[in-house]
Amino acid sequence: MRNTCRALPGVDIAHELGIRPETVSRWRKLPQWQAALEAITSEVRGELQASLYELAGKALAELEALVEYRHSPAIRLRASVALLQMAGVGKAQVHSGSGSGRFGAAAAGD
């Protein structure tokens, strides 16, 4: 029912609930409907933020492992640059040239 409130047209909500579309139209104008919809939206937003936070932790762990990856200096460099960018340290970037990567990093005050 949560997704139904926002995603479906009133006619579809009415059909699902076995009521007239006009009833849904009236409900949508009620402050209680708006409050319930906002509460549901806020709850879903919180759940999404928690999931994203968990995924960000996993992604960070992967980047940390790649910083130590001994088989490819290019992978270590890209992981290091990504971590620096995420941390907001300087303006770290990878410049790709003619087959060889160059690292350019400006310190935060430069």
CSV table of C-alpha atoms in Angstrom, one decimal:
chain,number,residue,atom,x,y,z
A,1,MET,CA,0.0,0.0,0.0
A,2,ARG,CA,2.9,2.4,0.6
A,3,ASN,CA,4.0,2.5,-3.0
A,4,THR,CA,0.4,2.6,-4.0
A,5,CYS,CA,-0.1,6.0,-2.4
A,6,ARG,CA,2.4,7.8,-4.6
A,7,ALA,CA,3.0,5.7,-7.7
A,8,LEU,CA,-0.5,4.8,-8.8
A,9,PRO,CA,-3.2,7.1,-10.3
A,10,GLY,CA,-6.2,7.6,-8.1
A,11,VAL,CA,-8.3,5.4,-10.4
A,12,ASP,CA,-5.9,2.5,-9.8
A,13,ILE,CA,-5.9,3.0,-6.1
A,14,ALA,CA,-9.7,3.1,-6.0
A,15,HIS,CA,-9.9,-0.1,-8.0
A,16,GLU,CA,-7.3,-1.8,-5.7
A,17,LEU,CA,-9.3,-0.8,-2.6
A,18,GLY,CA,-12.7,-1.4,-4.1
A,19,ILE,CA,-13.9,2.3,-3.8
A,20,ARG,CA,-14.8,5.1,-6.1
A,21,PRO,CA,-12.0,7.2,-7.7
A,22,GLU,CA,-13.7,10.4,-6.3
A,23,THR,CA,-13.2,9.1,-2.8
A,24,VAL,CA,-9.4,8.8,-3.4
A,25,SER,CA,-9.4,12.3,-4.9
A,26,ARG,CA,-11.1,13.6,-1.8
A,27,TRP,CA,-8.7,11.7,0.5
A,28,ARG,CA,-5.7,13.2,-1.3
A,29,LYS,CA,-6.8,16.7,-0.3
A,30,LEU,CA,-7.0,15.8,3.4
A,31,PRO,CA,-4.2,17.0,5.7
A,32,GLN,CA,-4.2,13.4,7.2
A,33,TRP,CA,-3.4,11.9,3.8
A,34,GLN,CA,-0.6,14.4,3.2
A,35,ALA,CA,0.8,13.7,6.7
A,36,ALA,CA,0.6,10.0,6.2
A,37,LEU,CA,2.3,10.2,2.8
A,38,GLU,CA,5.0,12.4,4.2
A,39,ALA,CA,5.6,10.0,7.1
A,40,ILE,CA,5.9,7.0,4.6
A,41,THR,CA,8.2,9.0,2.4
A,42,SER,CA,10.4,10.0,5.3
A,43,GLU,CA,10.6,6.4,6.5
A,44,VAL,CA,11.5,5.1,3.0
A,45,ARG,CA,14.1,7.8,2.7
A,46,GLY,CA,15.6,6.7,6.0
A,47,GLU,CA,15.7,3.1,4.9
A,48,LEU,CA,17.4,4.0,1.6
A,49,GLN,CA,20.0,6.2,3.5
A,50,ALA,CA,20.8,3.3,5.8
A,51,SER,CA,21.2,0.9,2.8
A,52,LEU,CA,23.4,3.4,1.0
A,53,TYR,CA,25.5,3.9,4.1
A,54,GLU,CA,26.1,0.2,4.4
A,55,LEU,CA,26.9,-0.1,0.7
A,56,ALA,CA,29.3,2.9,1.0
A,57,GLY,CA,31.1,1.1,3.8
A,58,LYS,CA,31.5,-2.0,1.5
A,59,ALA,CA,32.7,0.1,-1.4
A,60,LEU,CA,35.3,1.9,0.9
A,61,ALA,CA,36.6,-1.5,2.1
A,62,GLU,CA,37.0,-2.5,-1.6
A,63,LEU,CA,38.9,0.7,-2.4
A,64,GLU,CA,41.1,0.2,0.7
A,65,ALA,CA,42.0,-3.3,-0.5
A,66,LEU,CA,42.8,-2.0,-4.0
A,67,VAL,CA,45.2,0.5,-2.6
A,68,GLU,CA,47.3,-2.5,-1.5
A,69,TYR,CA,46.8,-4.4,-4.8
A,70,ARG,CA,50.3,-5.6,-5.7
A,71,HIS,CA,49.7,-6.7,-9.3
A,72,SER,CA,48.9,-3.3,-10.8
A,73,PRO,CA,50.3,0.1,-10.0
A,74,ALA,CA,47.6,1.6,-12.1
A,75,ILE,CA,44.9,0.1,-10.0
A,76,ARG,CA,46.6,1.2,-6.8
A,77,LEU,CA,46.9,4.7,-8.2
A,78,ARG,CA,43.2,4.9,-9.2
A,79,ALA,CA,42.1,3.6,-5.8
A,80,SER,CA,44.3,6.1,-4.0
A,81,VAL,CA,43.0,9.0,-6.1
A,82,ALA,CA,39.4,7.9,-5.5
A,83,LEU,CA,40.0,7.8,-1.8
A,84,LEU,CA,41.6,11.2,-1.8
A,85,GLN,CA,38.7,12.6,-3.8
A,86,MET,CA,36.2,11.1,-1.4
A,87,ALA,CA,38.1,12.6,1.5
A,88,GLY,CA,38.2,16.0,-0.2
A,89,VAL,CA,42.0,16.2,-0.1
A,90,GLY,CA,43.3,18.4,-2.8
A,91,LYS,CA,42.2,18.1,-6.4
A,92,ALA,CA,43.5,14.6,-7.1
A,93,GLN,CA,42.8,13.4,-10.6
A,94,VAL,CA,44.1,10.8,-13.0
A,95,HIS,CA,45.0,12.2,-16.5
A,96,SER,CA,45.2,9.6,-19.2
A,97,GLY,CA,47.6,10.4,-22.0
A,98,SER,CA,49.1,8.4,-24.8
A,99,GLY,CA,49.0,5.0,-23.1
A,100,SER,CA,50.5,6.1,-19.8
A,101,GLY,CA,48.6,7.5,-16.9
A,102,ARG,CA,49.9,10.6,-15.2
A,103,PHE,CA,48.9,11.6,-11.6
A,104,GLY,CA,48.2,15.2,-10.9
A,105,ALA,CA,47.4,16.2,-7.3
A,106,ALA,CA,47.2,19.7,-6.0
A,107,ALA,CA,47.3,20.2,-2.3
A,108,ALA,CA,44.3,21.8,-0.7
A,109,GLY,CA,46.0,25.2,-0.4
A,110,ASP,CA,47.8,25.2,-3.7
